[in-house]
Short mmCIF file of C-alpha atoms in Angstrom, two decimals:
data_model
loop_
_atom_site.label_atom_id
_atom_site.label_comp_id
_atom_site.label_asym_id
_atom_site.label_seq_id
_atom_site.Cartn_x
_atom_site.Cartn_y
_atom_site.Cartn_z
CA UNK A 1 109.23 90.56 -12.16
CA UNK A 2 111.22 90.01 -15.35
CA UNK A 3 109.24 88.98 -18.42
CA UNK A 4 110.73 88.18 -21.78
CA UNK A 5 110.27 86.33 -25.02
CA UNK A 6 112.06 83.23 -26.33
CA UNK A 7 115.02 85.17 -27.68
CA UNK A 8 115.55 87.15 -24.48
CA UNK A 9 115.39 84.12 -22.19
CA UNK A 10 117.67 82.29 -24.63
CA UNK A 11 120.39 84.83 -23.83
CA UNK A 12 120.20 83.88 -20.15
CA UNK A 13 120.09 80.20 -21.06
CA UNK A 14 123.23 80.68 -23.15
CA UNK A 15 125.04 82.29 -20.22
CA UNK A 16 124.10 79.46 -17.84
CA UNK A 17 124.72 76.67 -20.36
CA UNK A 18 128.13 77.91 -21.52
CA UNK A 19 129.36 78.43 -17.98
CA UNK A 20 128.29 74.89 -17.04
CA UNK A 21 129.83 73.41 -20.23
CA UNK A 22 133.03 75.43 -20.05
CA UNK A 23 133.62 75.38 -23.81
CA UNK A 24 132.44 76.60 -27.19
CA UNK A 25 131.72 73.91 -29.77
CA UNK A 26 131.93 75.02 -33.42
CA UNK A 27 129.25 74.09 -35.94
CA UNK A 28 129.34 73.33 -39.64
CA UNK A 29 127.20 74.74 -42.46
CA UNK A 30 124.44 72.22 -41.65
CA UNK A 31 124.21 73.25 -37.99
CA UNK A 32 125.96 70.11 -36.77
CA UNK A 33 128.91 70.18 -34.39
CA UNK A 34 132.43 69.79 -35.73
CA UNK A 35 133.95 66.88 -33.85
CA UNK A 36 137.28 67.11 -32.05
CA UNK A 37 137.32 70.92 -32.07
CA UNK A 38 136.37 73.24 -29.22
CA UNK A 39 137.40 76.48 -27.50
CA UNK A 40 137.78 76.33 -23.70
CA UNK A 41 136.01 79.23 -22.01
CA UNK A 42 138.04 81.18 -19.47
CA UNK A 43 135.39 83.69 -18.48
CA UNK A 44 132.23 85.47 -19.61
CA UNK A 45 131.82 89.21 -19.11
CA UNK A 46 128.50 90.92 -18.56
CA UNK A 47 127.73 94.62 -18.16
CA UNK A 48 124.78 95.55 -15.96
CA UNK A 49 123.45 98.87 -14.73
CA UNK A 50 125.06 98.12 -11.36
CA UNK A 51 128.50 97.29 -12.77
CA UNK A 52 130.52 94.91 -14.90
CA UNK A 53 130.80 91.32 -13.74
CA UNK A 54 133.19 88.55 -14.75
CA UNK A 55 132.18 84.90 -14.52
CA UNK A 56 135.36 82.82 -14.27
CA UNK A 57 135.36 79.06 -14.71
CA UNK A 58 137.70 77.67 -12.04
CA UNK A 59 136.22 74.40 -10.75
CA UNK A 60 133.38 76.55 -9.44
CA UNK A 61 131.98 79.63 -11.17
CA UNK A 62 133.69 82.60 -9.56
CA UNK A 63 131.93 85.95 -9.91
CA UNK A 64 134.23 88.97 -9.78
CA UNK A 65 133.65 92.73 -9.95
CA UNK A 66 136.35 95.40 -9.68
CA UNK A 67 138.94 92.64 -9.05
CA UNK A 68 136.99 91.50 -6.01
CA UNK A 69 135.52 88.04 -5.63
CA UNK A 70 131.82 88.34 -4.84
CA UNK A 71 130.56 84.78 -4.99
CA UNK A 72 131.40 81.17 -5.80
CA UNK A 73 128.75 78.89 -7.23
CA UNK A 74 129.17 75.17 -8.04
CA UNK A 75 129.17 74.25 -11.74
CA UNK A 76 126.40 71.76 -11.05
CA UNK A 77 124.11 74.60 -9.98
CA UNK A 78 124.54 76.36 -13.31
CA UNK A 79 123.88 73.08 -15.12
CA UNK A 80 120.68 72.46 -13.16
CA UNK A 81 119.45 76.02 -13.73
CA UNK A 82 120.20 75.82 -17.46
CA UNK A 83 118.24 72.55 -17.76
CA UNK A 84 115.32 74.04 -15.81
CA UNK A 85 115.24 77.20 -17.92
CA UNK A 86 115.38 75.22 -21.18
CA UNK A 87 112.21 73.35 -20.22
CA UNK A 88 110.46 76.60 -19.32
CA UNK A 89 111.43 78.16 -22.65
CA UNK A 90 110.11 75.13 -24.58
CA UNK A 91 106.82 75.36 -22.69
CA UNK A 92 106.29 79.04 -23.58
CA UNK A 93 107.04 79.22 -27.30
CA UNK A 94 104.37 81.72 -28.35
CA UNK A 95 104.33 84.30 -25.59
CA UNK A 96 106.35 86.40 -23.20
CA UNK A 97 106.74 84.82 -19.80
CA UNK A 98 108.50 85.03 -16.46
CA UNK A 99 110.56 82.41 -14.65
CA UNK A 100 110.65 83.44 -10.96
CA UNK A 101 113.02 80.63 -9.97
CA UNK A 102 115.58 81.71 -12.56
CA UNK A 103 115.07 85.39 -11.78
CA UNK A 104 115.96 84.71 -8.14
CA UNK A 105 119.13 82.91 -9.25
CA UNK A 106 119.96 85.73 -11.66
CA UNK A 107 119.78 88.23 -8.82
CA UNK A 108 122.07 86.03 -6.74
CA UNK A 109 124.72 85.98 -9.51
CA UNK A 110 124.39 89.73 -10.22
CA UNK A 111 122.60 89.27 -13.54
CA UNK A 112 119.63 91.65 -13.48
CA UNK A 113 118.65 92.16 -17.14
CA UNK A 114 117.48 89.72 -19.79
CA UNK A 115 118.72 91.27 -22.99
CA UNK A 116 121.76 93.12 -24.21
CA UNK A 117 121.61 96.56 -25.83
CA UNK A 118 119.59 96.24 -29.07
CA UNK A 119 121.74 98.90 -30.76
CA UNK A 120 124.73 96.57 -30.95
CA UNK A 121 125.13 93.13 -32.47
CA UNK A 122 127.02 91.63 -29.54
CA UNK A 123 124.85 89.70 -27.08
CA UNK A 124 127.57 88.04 -25.02
CA UNK A 125 131.31 88.60 -24.49
CA UNK A 126 133.52 85.58 -23.90
CA UNK A 127 137.24 85.12 -23.26
CA UNK A 128 138.35 81.81 -24.77
CA UNK A 129 141.62 79.93 -24.94
CA UNK A 130 142.51 79.47 -28.60
CA UNK A 131 144.45 76.21 -28.54
CA UNK A 132 145.90 76.83 -32.00
CA UNK A 133 147.44 80.22 -31.26
CA UNK A 134 147.68 79.87 -27.47
CA UNK A 135 146.01 83.28 -27.18
CA UNK A 136 143.06 84.31 -25.02
CA UNK A 137 141.01 86.77 -27.10
CA UNK A 138 137.86 88.54 -25.89
CA UNK A 139 135.16 87.74 -28.44
CA UNK A 140 131.72 89.22 -28.83
CA UNK A 141 128.98 86.89 -30.12
CA UNK A 142 125.45 87.42 -31.39
CA UNK A 143 122.99 84.82 -30.12
CA UNK A 144 120.37 83.25 -32.39
CA UNK A 145 117.84 80.86 -30.88
CA UNK A 146 116.08 78.04 -32.73
CA UNK A 147 113.88 77.37 -29.72
CA UNK A 148 111.14 79.69 -30.97
CA UNK A 149 110.09 81.15 -34.28
CA UNK A 150 112.87 81.86 -36.82
CA UNK A 151 114.63 85.13 -36.11
CA UNK A 152 115.59 87.78 -38.62
CA UNK A 153 119.08 88.45 -39.89
CA UNK A 154 118.17 91.73 -41.58
CA UNK A 155 115.14 93.51 -40.16
CA UNK A 156 112.67 95.17 -42.50
CA UNK A 157 112.13 98.92 -42.51
CA UNK A 158 111.69 101.79 -44.90
CA UNK A 159 115.48 101.78 -44.73
CA UNK A 160 115.55 98.48 -46.67
CA UNK A 161 113.25 99.54 -49.52
CA UNK A 162 114.56 99.21 -53.08
CA UNK A 163 113.10 101.53 -55.73
CA UNK A 164 112.39 100.35 -59.28
CA UNK A 165 111.46 102.61 -62.16
CA UNK A 166 108.68 101.28 -64.41
CA UNK A 167 109.41 101.94 -68.07
CA UNK A 168 107.76 100.97 -71.34
CA UNK A 169 104.21 101.76 -70.25
CA UNK A 170 102.00 104.73 -69.46
CA UNK A 171 99.35 104.07 -66.84
CA UNK A 172 96.35 106.26 -66.12
CA UNK A 173 95.42 107.15 -62.56
CA UNK A 174 92.53 104.69 -62.81
CA UNK A 175 94.88 101.90 -63.93
CA UNK A 176 97.31 102.68 -61.12
CA UNK A 177 94.51 102.59 -58.57
CA UNK A 178 93.22 99.31 -60.01
CA UNK A 179 96.66 97.68 -59.75
CA UNK A 180 97.21 98.96 -56.21
CA UNK A 181 93.77 97.65 -55.20
CA UNK A 182 94.79 94.05 -55.87
CA UNK A 183 94.54 92.30 -52.50
CA UNK A 184 95.22 88.65 -53.27
CA UNK A 185 97.29 86.34 -51.07
CA UNK A 186 100.34 87.19 -53.20
CA UNK A 187 99.26 90.76 -53.84
CA UNK A 188 102.72 92.23 -54.50
CA UNK A 189 103.60 89.55 -57.04
CA UNK A 190 100.20 89.96 -58.67
CA UNK A 191 100.57 93.75 -58.83
CA UNK A 192 103.96 93.33 -60.51
CA UNK A 193 102.39 90.84 -62.94
CA UNK A 194 99.66 93.36 -63.76
CA UNK A 195 102.30 95.96 -64.62
CA UNK A 196 104.21 93.44 -66.75
CA UNK A 197 101.01 92.44 -68.56
CA UNK A 198 100.55 96.09 -69.51
CA UNK A 199 104.02 96.14 -71.07
CA UNK A 200 105.90 97.61 -68.13
CA UNK A 201 109.54 96.82 -67.40
CA UNK A 202 111.19 97.21 -63.98
CA UNK A 203 114.63 98.82 -63.72
CA UNK A 204 116.44 99.24 -60.42
CA UNK A 205 116.75 102.93 -59.56
CA UNK A 206 118.31 102.89 -56.08
CA UNK A 207 117.58 102.28 -52.41
CA UNK A 208 115.19 104.52 -50.52
CA UNK A 209 117.86 105.49 -48.00
CA UNK A 210 121.28 106.72 -49.07
CA UNK A 211 123.07 105.37 -45.99
CA UNK A 212 121.98 101.83 -46.79
CA UNK A 213 123.10 102.19 -50.39
CA UNK A 214 126.49 103.52 -49.33
CA UNK A 215 126.87 100.72 -46.77
CA UNK A 216 126.23 98.18 -49.50
CA UNK A 217 128.60 99.93 -51.88
CA UNK A 218 131.30 99.92 -49.20
CA UNK A 219 131.02 96.12 -49.03
CA UNK A 220 130.95 95.79 -52.83
CA UNK A 221 130.28 98.44 -55.45
CA UNK A 222 127.86 96.17 -57.34
CA UNK A 223 126.03 94.86 -54.28
CA UNK A 224 123.00 97.22 -54.56
CA UNK A 225 122.34 95.96 -58.11
CA UNK A 226 122.87 92.32 -57.15
CA UNK A 227 120.48 92.54 -54.21
CA UNK A 228 117.95 94.38 -56.39
CA UNK A 229 118.04 91.50 -58.90
CA UNK A 230 117.64 88.89 -56.16
CA UNK A 231 114.83 90.86 -54.55
CA UNK A 232 112.95 91.24 -57.83
CA UNK A 233 113.32 87.51 -58.49
CA UNK A 234 111.93 86.72 -55.04
CA UNK A 235 108.85 88.90 -55.52
CA UNK A 236 108.12 87.58 -59.02
CA UNK A 237 108.72 83.86 -58.43
CA UNK A 238 107.81 81.39 -55.69
CA UNK A 239 111.29 80.75 -54.33
CA UNK A 240 112.41 82.36 -51.06
CA UNK A 241 115.50 80.33 -50.14
CA UNK A 242 118.46 82.68 -50.45
CA UNK A 243 120.89 80.02 -51.62
CA UNK A 244 118.46 79.03 -54.38
CA UNK A 245 117.92 82.66 -55.38
CA UNK A 246 121.68 83.19 -55.59
CA UNK A 247 122.05 80.06 -57.74
CA UNK A 248 119.30 81.42 -60.00
CA UNK A 249 121.02 84.76 -60.48
CA UNK A 250 124.36 83.00 -60.99
CA UNK A 251 122.84 81.12 -63.93
CA UNK A 252 121.07 84.16 -65.44
CA UNK A 253 124.07 86.44 -64.78
CA UNK A 254 122.17 89.75 -65.17
CA UNK A 255 125.30 91.82 -64.45
CA UNK A 256 127.16 90.06 -67.26
CA UNK A 257 130.19 88.94 -65.27
CA UNK A 258 132.82 86.91 -67.08
CA UNK A 259 131.89 83.43 -65.84
CA UNK A 260 133.89 81.53 -68.47
CA UNK A 261 136.15 80.18 -65.72
CA UNK A 262 133.22 79.45 -63.38
CA UNK A 263 133.92 82.27 -60.93
CA UNK A 264 131.14 82.36 -58.32
CA UNK A 265 130.73 86.15 -58.33
CA UNK A 266 127.23 86.33 -56.91
CA UNK A 267 127.56 83.82 -54.06
CA UNK A 268 130.88 85.32 -53.00
CA UNK A 269 129.50 88.85 -52.83
CA UNK A 270 126.30 87.78 -51.07
CA UNK A 271 128.29 85.82 -48.49
CA UNK A 272 130.31 88.97 -47.72
CA UNK A 273 127.07 90.91 -47.36
CA UNK A 274 125.48 88.33 -45.04
CA UNK A 275 128.60 88.17 -42.88
CA UNK A 276 128.74 91.94 -42.48
CA UNK A 277 125.03 92.08 -41.61
CA UNK A 278 125.50 89.29 -39.08
CA UNK A 279 128.48 90.99 -37.44
CA UNK A 280 127.42 94.60 -37.30
CA UNK A 281 126.14 96.31 -40.45
CA UNK A 282 122.75 98.00 -40.00
CA UNK A 283 120.85 99.75 -42.83
CA UNK A 284 120.23 102.97 -40.93
CA UNK A 285 123.73 103.47 -39.48
CA UNK A 286 126.91 104.43 -41.33
CA UNK A 287 128.92 101.22 -41.65
CA UNK A 288 132.65 101.54 -41.05
CA UNK A 289 133.42 97.94 -41.99
CA UNK A 290 134.41 97.09 -38.41
CA UNK A 291 132.63 94.06 -36.94
CA UNK A 292 130.88 94.51 -33.59
CA UNK A 293 130.30 90.81 -33.01
CA UNK A 294 134.00 89.98 -33.17
CA UNK A 295 133.53 86.29 -32.45
CA UNK A 296 130.60 85.37 -34.67
CA UNK A 297 127.32 83.63 -33.87
CA UNK A 298 126.09 81.32 -31.16
CA UNK A 299 123.17 79.14 -32.25
CA UNK A 300 120.88 77.69 -29.58
CA UNK A 301 119.51 74.54 -31.20
CA UNK A 302 116.10 73.02 -30.51
CA UNK A 303 117.64 70.39 -28.21
CA UNK A 304 119.45 73.06 -26.19
CA UNK A 305 122.88 72.41 -27.67
CA UNK A 306 124.83 75.59 -28.41
CA UNK A 307 127.05 75.80 -31.48
CA UNK A 308 129.62 78.46 -32.23
CA UNK A 309 130.21 79.99 -35.64
CA UNK A 310 133.56 81.63 -35.21
CA UNK A 311 135.15 84.07 -37.64
CA UNK A 312 138.25 81.84 -37.44
CA UNK A 313 136.15 79.26 -39.30
CA UNK A 314 135.17 81.73 -42.01
CA UNK A 315 134.01 79.23 -44.62
CA UNK A 316 131.66 77.39 -42.25
CA UNK A 317 130.21 80.68 -41.01
CA UNK A 318 129.57 82.05 -44.50
CA UNK A 319 128.07 78.80 -45.76
CA UNK A 320 125.88 78.57 -42.67
CA UNK A 321 124.47 82.05 -43.33
CA UNK A 322 123.79 81.39 -47.02
CA UNK A 323 122.31 77.91 -46.52
CA UNK A 324 120.06 78.84 -43.61
CA UNK A 325 118.41 82.11 -44.63
CA UNK A 326 115.52 83.14 -46.83
CA UNK A 327 113.84 86.32 -48.01
CA UNK A 328 110.61 87.22 -46.28
CA UNK A 329 107.81 89.70 -46.93
CA UNK A 330 107.26 92.25 -44.19
CA UNK A 331 104.20 94.48 -43.77
CA UNK A 332 103.84 96.46 -46.98
CA UNK A 333 101.55 98.94 -45.26
CA UNK A 334 103.93 99.65 -42.38
CA UNK A 335 107.02 99.94 -44.58
CA UNK A 336 105.26 101.61 -47.51
CA UNK A 337 106.17 99.40 -50.46
CA UNK A 338 104.48 97.23 -53.06
CA UNK A 339 102.44 99.91 -54.87
CA UNK A 340 102.78 101.75 -58.15
CA UNK A 341 103.30 105.46 -57.60
CA UNK A 342 103.85 108.50 -59.80
CA UNK A 343 106.70 110.93 -59.23
CA UNK A 344 107.94 113.61 -61.65
CA UNK A 345 105.84 112.12 -64.44
CA UNK A 346 107.52 108.71 -64.01
CA UNK A 347 106.19 105.47 -62.53
CA UNK A 348 107.95 103.71 -59.65
CA UNK A 349 107.54 100.63 -57.45
CA UNK A 350 109.23 99.78 -54.13
CA UNK A 351 110.22 96.32 -52.88
CA UNK A 352 111.40 95.60 -49.37
CA UNK A 353 114.35 93.47 -48.29
CA UNK A 354 113.98 91.34 -45.18
CA UNK A 355 116.16 88.30 -44.46
CA UNK A 356 115.06 85.65 -42.01
CA UNK A 357 116.62 82.44 -40.77
CA UNK A 358 114.91 79.31 -42.04
CA UNK A 359 114.95 77.69 -38.60
#
């Protein structure tokens, strides 16, 4: 029996819902649909261990493998199954669960797995008819569900640790141990405050992993420093909203850009970063700059509506990412950050970058 969480079942819901709707509806930066604009769906492709299957929309849903028609299913059946699955997902927010009725239908339509390969960003591949260019591109989308708890855009790991050198202070072993023993609700912020109160100053040294640093530098040579400034601001203040943090750094301008003509250096560079993370860049893998999710994002809203953020609508996609993400604190124990440590007679402190959707 298949069991899965909200995100995994949302991928199946997306397949059923899009096939029954027959179109992709684009969303704006506020996660509302853009009226009078849509992309007709020609087919959805799905790779399974037992082959690759194409789901054509042609009055019925026609399932094809190796150019051979296997099955025809009425559109109304897909609509009914999507509605049924949506209610099951809403009833099982906080746990993994099975849906035998949907699993039986999945087997009938040759869909035997819940989730796509976690090593790639693409969750679903769709051929659409672009009415503006009259082309039929194959687009890969990443699926984000709002039906459960907010999902992450950038997952935490030791790979996303930023290293800061502490200067201006000499701490004894006893003082270091005392600072690291602080276990308040906001322990990392309070540990940083303790260092600052002793006269310490934090200077960004580099990322813990070279690959991540080089990936960031590939996107923009100053991106490691910009993210380090944003990250330090997050851990020393109470604000977590990424858009607000970017506005803060834009005002303070720690990299001393020429802003006399009101160039939005920081928001522009962070939008590029968020887009590349969303469409393929991972901290632990060498980033070539080529997007894996070639279509963009599909957002499953709380009411079951699915909105498309297409790379054709670049501005809406970038603004959506910036307006709907925040920084989050992962497990400092698991990812080994948030403590003062001594290395080569110098003091250092690590902070971890994790980006999560607000809803």
